[in-house]
CSV table of C-alpha atoms in Angstrom, one decimal:
chain,number,residue,atom,x,y,z
S,1,MET,CA,-13.9,20.4,-5.8
S,2,GLU,CA,-10.9,19.4,-7.7
S,3,SER,CA,-7.9,19.3,-5.5
S,4,ILE,CA,-4.7,16.5,-6.2
S,5,LEU,CA,-4.3,12.6,-5.1
S,6,ILE,CA,-0.9,13.1,-3.7
S,7,VAL,CA,-1.1,9.7,-1.6
S,8,ALA,CA,-3.4,7.0,-0.2
S,9,ARG,CA,-2.6,6.3,3.1
S,10,PRO,CA,-3.9,2.5,4.8
S,11,ILE,CA,-5.5,1.6,8.3
S,12,VAL,CA,-3.4,1.9,11.0
S,13,LYS,CA,-3.5,0.5,14.9
S,14,ASP,CA,-6.9,2.9,15.2
S,15,ASN,CA,-6.8,5.7,13.0
S,16,PRO,CA,-8.5,5.0,10.1
S,17,ALA,CA,-7.3,5.1,6.2
S,18,TYR,CA,-6.9,8.9,4.6
S,19,ILE,CA,-6.9,10.3,1.2
S,20,LEU,CA,-4.5,13.1,1.4
S,21,LEU,CA,-5.5,15.7,-1.4
S,22,GLN,CA,-3.7,19.4,-2.0
S,23,LYS,CA,-4.9,21.9,-3.3
S,24,ASP,CA,-3.7,26.1,-3.2
S,25,ASN,CA,-0.6,23.9,-2.1
S,26,LYS,CA,-1.4,22.6,0.8
S,27,PHE,CA,-2.9,19.0,2.2
S,28,THR,CA,-5.9,18.3,3.1
S,29,LYS,CA,-7.1,15.0,4.7
S,30,TYR,CA,-10.2,13.3,3.0
S,31,PHE,CA,-11.1,9.9,5.7
S,32,LEU,CA,-12.5,6.3,4.0
S,33,ILE,CA,-14.8,5.8,7.1
S,34,LYS,CA,-16.8,2.3,6.9
S,35,ASP,CA,-20.3,2.7,5.4
S,36,GLU,CA,-19.9,6.0,3.6
S,37,PRO,CA,-21.0,7.4,0.7
S,38,PHE,CA,-17.5,7.8,-1.7
S,39,CYS,CA,-17.7,8.6,-5.3
S,40,ILE,CA,-13.7,10.3,-7.2
S,41,GLU,CA,-13.6,10.8,-10.3
S,42,LYS,CA,-10.7,11.7,-12.2
S,43,VAL,CA,-10.9,16.1,-13.5
S,44,ASP,CA,-8.3,14.7,-16.4
S,45,ASN,CA,-4.6,13.7,-17.5
S,46,THR,CA,-2.4,15.6,-16.6
S,47,ARG,CA,-0.1,15.3,-13.6
S,48,TYR,CA,1.3,16.9,-11.3
S,49,CYS,CA,4.2,16.3,-9.4
S,50,ASN,CA,3.1,14.2,-5.9
S,51,GLY,CA,5.5,16.7,-3.9
S,52,TRP,CA,8.4,14.9,-1.5
S,53,TYR,CA,8.5,12.8,1.6
S,54,ASP,CA,10.9,13.5,4.2
S,55,ILE,CA,12.2,10.0,5.6
S,56,THR,CA,12.9,11.4,9.5
S,57,THR,CA,9.8,12.8,9.9
S,58,HIS,CA,7.8,10.7,8.2
S,59,ASN,CA,5.7,13.7,6.2
S,60,ASN,CA,4.4,15.1,2.7
S,61,HIS,CA,5.5,18.2,1.6
S,62,PRO,CA,3.7,20.1,-1.4
S,63,CYS,CA,6.1,20.4,-4.5
S,64,GLU,CA,7.0,23.9,-4.8
S,65,HIS,CA,5.7,25.0,-7.7
S,66,ASN,CA,3.3,22.8,-8.4
S,67,GLN,CA,5.4,21.3,-11.3
S,68,LYS,CA,3.6,19.3,-14.1
S,69,VAL,CA,5.1,15.4,-14.3
S,70,ASP,CA,4.9,13.1,-17.8
S,71,GLY,CA,2.8,10.0,-16.2
S,72,LYS,CA,5.3,7.5,-15.8
S,73,TYR,CA,6.9,9.8,-13.0
S,74,SER,CA,5.6,10.9,-9.7
S,75,CYS,CA,7.9,13.9,-9.0
S,76,CYS,CA,9.7,16.6,-10.3
S,77,PHE,CA,12.9,15.7,-10.1
S,78,SER,CA,13.4,18.6,-7.7
S,79,CYS,CA,11.2,16.8,-5.3
S,80,ARG,CA,12.5,13.8,-6.0
S,81,GLN,CA,15.7,15.1,-5.2
S,82,LYS,CA,14.5,16.1,-1.6
S,83,THR,CA,13.2,13.1,-0.8
S,84,ALA,CA,16.1,11.4,-1.7
S,85,PHE,CA,15.3,7.8,-1.6
S,86,ASN,CA,16.8,4.9,-2.3
S,87,PRO,CA,15.5,2.1,-1.3
S,88,ALA,CA,17.5,-0.2,-2.9
S,89,PHE,CA,21.0,1.5,-1.2
S,90,TYR,CA,22.6,-1.8,-0.7
S,91,ASN,CA,23.9,-1.1,-4.7
S,92,THR,CA,25.1,1.4,-4.9
S,93,ASN,CA,27.9,3.6,-2.6
S,94,GLU,CA,25.7,6.9,-3.8
S,95,ILE,CA,23.8,7.9,-1.3
S,96,SER,CA,23.6,11.0,0.7
S,97,ASP,CA,23.5,12.4,3.9
S,98,VAL,CA,20.4,12.3,4.9
S,99,PRO,CA,18.7,8.5,3.9
S,100,ALA,CA,22.5,6.7,4.5
S,101,LYS,CA,21.6,8.6,8.5
S,102,TYR,CA,18.3,6.9,8.7
S,103,ASN,CA,20.0,3.8,7.1
S,104,LYS,CA,21.7,3.9,10.5
S,105,GLN,CA,19.3,3.2,12.9
S,106,GLU,CA,17.1,0.7,13.4
S,107,HIS,CA,15.2,-2.5,10.7
S,108,SER,CA,13.6,-5.8,11.3
S,109,VAL,CA,12.8,-8.2,8.5
S,110,TYR,CA,9.0,-9.0,7.7
S,111,ILE,CA,8.0,-11.9,6.0
S,112,SER,CA,4.7,-11.0,4.5
S,113,TYR,CA,2.1,-13.1,2.8
S,114,PHE,CA,-0.7,-12.9,0.7
S,115,ALA,CA,-2.3,-15.9,0.0
S,116,ASN,CA,-1.7,-18.3,-2.6
S,117,GLY,CA,1.2,-20.0,-1.7
S,118,MET,CA,2.5,-16.1,-2.3
S,119,ALA,CA,5.4,-14.8,1.1
S,120,LYS,CA,8.6,-11.8,0.5
S,121,ALA,CA,10.0,-11.1,2.3
S,122,GLY,CA,11.5,-7.2,3.6
S,123,ILE,CA,12.5,-5.0,5.6
S,124,MET,CA,11.0,-1.7,7.8
S,125,SER,CA,12.5,1.1,9.8
S,126,ASP,CA,11.3,0.4,13.7
S,127,SER,CA,9.9,4.6,14.0
S,128,ARG,CA,7.4,3.5,11.4
S,129,GLY,CA,5.9,0.5,13.0
S,130,ILE,CA,4.2,-1.3,11.2
S,131,ASP,CA,4.2,0.6,9.0
S,132,ARG,CA,5.2,-1.0,5.9
S,133,ILE,CA,3.2,-4.6,6.3
S,134,TYR,CA,-0.5,-2.5,5.7
S,135,GLU,CA,0.8,-0.1,3.5
S,136,GLN,CA,1.3,-3.5,1.3
S,137,GLY,CA,-2.1,-4.6,2.2
S,138,ALA,CA,-0.4,-8.1,3.6
S,139,LEU,CA,-3.1,-10.5,4.9
S,140,LEU,CA,-0.7,-12.5,7.4
S,141,TYR,CA,2.9,-12.1,8.1
S,142,VAL,CA,5.4,-12.6,10.7
S,143,ILE,CA,8.3,-10.3,11.6
S,144,LEU,CA,11.7,-12.1,12.0
S,145,ALA,CA,14.1,-9.8,14.0
S,146,SER,CA,15.4,-5.9,14.6
S,147,PHE,CA,19.4,-5.0,13.9
S,148,ASP,CA,21.0,-2.3,14.0
S,149,THR,CA,20.7,-0.9,10.2
S,150,ALA,CA,19.0,-1.1,7.1
S,151,GLU,CA,22.3,-3.3,5.9
S,152,GLN,CA,22.2,-5.7,8.3
S,153,ALA,CA,18.6,-6.8,8.3
S,154,HIS,CA,19.4,-6.3,4.2
S,155,HIS,CA,21.4,-9.2,4.9
S,156,LEU,CA,18.6,-11.7,7.0
S,157,GLU,CA,15.8,-10.8,4.0
S,158,ALA,CA,18.8,-11.0,1.1
S,159,LYS,CA,18.9,-15.4,2.9
S,160,LEU,CA,15.4,-15.2,3.1
S,161,ILE,CA,14.4,-14.6,-0.7
S,162,ASN,CA,17.9,-16.7,-2.0
S,163,LYS,CA,15.8,-19.2,-0.1
S,164,GLY,CA,12.8,-19.0,-2.5
S,165,LEU,CA,10.6,-15.7,-1.2
S,166,LYS,CA,10.1,-14.2,-3.1
S,167,ASN,CA,10.6,-10.3,-2.8
S,168,SER,CA,7.9,-8.4,-4.3
S,169,ILE,CA,4.1,-8.8,-5.0
S,170,THR,CA,2.2,-7.2,-8.3
S,171,LYS,CA,-0.9,-5.7,-7.8
S,172,LYS,CA,-2.3,-7.9,-10.1
S,173,GLN,CA,-1.0,-10.6,-7.7
S,174,LYS,CA,-3.5,-8.8,-4.8
S,175,GLU,CA,-6.1,-7.8,-6.6
S,176,THR,CA,-6.5,-12.4,-7.8
S,177,THR,CA,-6.1,-12.7,-4.5
S,178,LEU,CA,-9.3,-10.9,-2.8
S,179,SER,CA,-11.0,-11.5,-6.1
S,180,ARG,CA,-11.8,-15.2,-4.7
S,181,ILE,CA,-13.1,-15.9,-1.1
S,182,ILE,CA,-10.2,-16.2,1.5
S,183,ASP,CA,-10.7,-19.2,4.3
S,184,VAL,CA,-8.0,-17.7,6.6
S,185,ASP,CA,-7.3,-20.6,8.7
S,186,ILE,CA,-5.8,-22.5,4.9
S,187,GLU,CA,-4.7,-19.6,4.0
S,188,LYS,CA,-2.2,-20.4,7.4
S,189,ASP,CA,-1.3,-23.0,7.2
S,190,VAL,CA,-0.2,-22.3,3.8
S,191,PHE,CA,2.1,-19.7,5.7
S,192,GLY,CA,2.9,-21.9,8.3
S,193,SER,CA,4.8,-24.6,6.4
S,194,ILE,CA,6.5,-22.6,4.0
S,195,LEU,CA,7.5,-20.5,7.3
S,196,SER,CA,8.7,-23.7,8.9
S,197,SER,CA,10.3,-25.0,5.1
S,198,LEU,CA,12.4,-22.0,5.7
S,199,ASN,CA,14.1,-23.2,9.3
S,200,LEU,CA,14.4,-20.5,10.7
S,201,ASP,CA,15.1,-21.9,14.5
S,202,MET,CA,12.9,-19.0,16.4
S,203,GLU,CA,9.5,-18.7,17.4
S,204,LEU,CA,7.3,-17.0,15.6
S,205,GLU,CA,3.5,-15.7,15.6
S,206,ILE,CA,1.5,-15.7,12.5
S,207,ASN,CA,-0.5,-11.7,12.8
S,208,SER,CA,-3.8,-11.4,10.4
S,209,ASN,CA,-4.6,-8.5,9.0
S,210,LEU,CA,-7.5,-9.1,6.7
S,211,ASP,CA,-10.7,-7.5,9.5
S,212,HIS,CA,-7.8,-4.9,10.8
S,213,PHE,CA,-7.8,-3.7,7.1
S,214,PHE,CA,-12.0,-4.3,6.5
S,215,TYR,CA,-12.8,-2.4,10.0
S,216,GLY,CA,-12.6,-4.7,11.8
S,217,LYS,CA,-14.6,-8.6,10.0
S,218,TYR,CA,-13.3,-9.8,7.0
S,219,LEU,CA,-16.2,-10.5,4.8
S,220,ALA,CA,-15.8,-13.1,3.2
S,221,GLU,CA,-16.7,-11.9,-0.5
S,222,ALA,CA,-15.4,-12.2,-4.0
S,223,VAL,CA,-14.3,-8.2,-4.8
S,224,THR,CA,-13.7,-7.8,-8.4
S,225,PRO,CA,-11.3,-5.0,-9.6
S,226,LEU,CA,-12.3,-1.6,-11.1
S,227,SER,CA,-9.9,0.3,-13.6
S,228,ASP,CA,-11.1,3.1,-14.8
S,229,GLN,CA,-14.3,2.8,-14.9
S,230,LEU,CA,-16.7,4.1,-12.3
S,231,VAL,CA,-15.1,4.0,-8.9
S,232,SER,CA,-18.5,4.2,-7.3
S,233,GLY,CA,-20.0,2.8,-4.0
S,234,HIS,CA,-20.2,2.1,0.3
S,235,ILE,CA,-16.4,1.8,1.6
S,236,VAL,CA,-16.2,-1.8,3.2
S,237,ALA,CA,-12.6,-1.3,3.3
S,238,VAL,CA,-8.7,-0.4,2.8
S,239,VAL,CA,-6.7,-3.2,2.2
S,240,GLY,CA,-3.5,-0.8,1.7
S,241,ARG,CA,-4.7,1.3,-1.2
S,242,TYR,CA,-6.4,-1.0,-2.7
S,243,LEU,CA,-9.8,0.8,-1.5
S,244,ILE,CA,-13.2,-1.4,-1.6
S,245,ILE,CA,-16.3,-0.2,-1.9
S,246,SER,CA,-20.4,-2.2,-2.3
S,247,ASN,CA,-21.9,-1.4,-4.9
S,248,ASN,CA,-25.5,-3.1,-6.8
S,249,ASN,CA,-24.8,-6.1,-4.5
S,250,ARG,CA,-21.4,-6.8,-5.1
S,251,LEU,CA,-18.2,-5.3,-3.8
S,252,PHE,CA,-15.6,-4.0,-5.9
S,253,GLY,CA,-11.6,-3.2,-6.0
S,254,PHE,CA,-10.1,0.1,-6.8
S,255,TRP,CA,-6.3,0.7,-6.7
S,256,LEU,CA,-6.1,5.0,-5.7
S,257,ASP,CA,-2.1,5.4,-6.2
S,258,LYS,CA,-4.1,4.6,-9.8
S,259,LEU,CA,-4.5,8.4,-9.8
S,260,ASN,CA,-1.1,9.8,-6.9
S,261,GLY,CA,-1.0,13.7,-8.9
S,262,TYR,CA,-4.0,13.6,-10.9
S,263,LYS,CA,-6.9,15.9,-10.1
S,264,VAL,CA,-9.6,14.5,-9.2
S,265,ASN,CA,-13.4,14.9,-7.3
S,266,ILE,CA,-15.0,13.1,-4.1
S,267,THR,CA,-17.7,13.1,-3.0
S,268,LYS,CA,-20.6,10.9,-1.4
S,269,LYS,CA,-22.7,10.5,-5.0
S,270,ILE,CA,-23.8,6.4,-5.9
S,271,GLU,CA,-24.0,5.5,-9.1
S,272,THR,CA,-24.6,1.8,-9.8
S,273,ILE,CA,-21.8,0.2,-11.6
S,274,ASP,CA,-22.9,-3.2,-13.7
S,275,ILE,CA,-20.3,-5.3,-15.0
S,276,GLU,CA,-20.6,-8.6,-15.7
S,277,PRO,CA,-19.2,-11.2,-12.8
S,278,MET,CA,-15.6,-12.6,-12.3
S,279,GLN,CA,-15.1,-16.0,-13.7
S,280,VAL,CA,-11.8,-16.9,-11.2
S,281,SER,CA,-10.5,-20.0,-11.3
S,282,LEU,CA,-9.5,-21.9,-8.5
S,283,PHE,CA,-6.6,-23.8,-10.2
C-alpha cells in the first residue's frame, strides 16, 4: 500500500523504532522489529510536504492541503510557519511566541561521540529526555548539566565548541564509522581522553548506545552503505535514522530520511543485494 513517509523515529528506551506514514491525511506507524523481513521502495520522485511539528507536544501533524514541495524542502511554507522553530534561535531576535516559550524551559548540555575521535556538543530540551541523542545516532554520550533556559545551556555549548568540539557530524561521517567494526572499549578510552582535555572539573559517566541500537547486543560487523539501490533484508539495527539490514550474509545501511516526503511501498519481500564489499581504510 502506497503511503508518504513522514519521518523515521529511533529506538527510544523500551519502545521500538518506527516509520511514520501518511495516507488519506491520516498517520500510521510501521514498527521496525528486529529480525523481521523488510523491503522499502520509492514509488516516484514527487515529494510531498511532511506536515508540521508541534514542539510543545512533540507530535507531528499532516499538511492540511497535502502540498507538493520542491525536492530541497521538507515542508510547505504554511507548515514551516506552523512549526515556527529556529534551532539557531541565539542568532536572531525574530522568534515567535511558541518557540520563545519553549526556549525558556529547562535544557541540558550533552557531548555525543561517534567514534574516530569525533565528538560534538549540543543542547536538548529536558521535556524530551535523551531522544535527541538517540535521533543523532550517538554511539557514546555524557550529559553535563541542566539549565533553566535554552539560552543558558547554549552558553556552555558555545564554550565547548570553542574548545574544539564539533557542532555537527555529517551522515557520511556516521556511516563511515559503522562501515568498520567498532571496538567499544577503545572508543570509550578515546572519548574519555577528549573529555579530560576539556578540563570540565565534573564527574561524568560515559553511556553507550550501541547495544541499544542493535536491539540488545551490538553485532560487530562492517556495514556497507546503500544509496538508492534495493533496500531489502532482515532488520538488524536502527542507529538514529540509519536502518541496518542483513542480506546475502552481509550488513547494509540506509538513511531512511532520504525518503521523507516521498510515496513508498513497504513489504516483507526479500530480494538479494549483490554489491562488491567496500574497501575501508583504517588510517
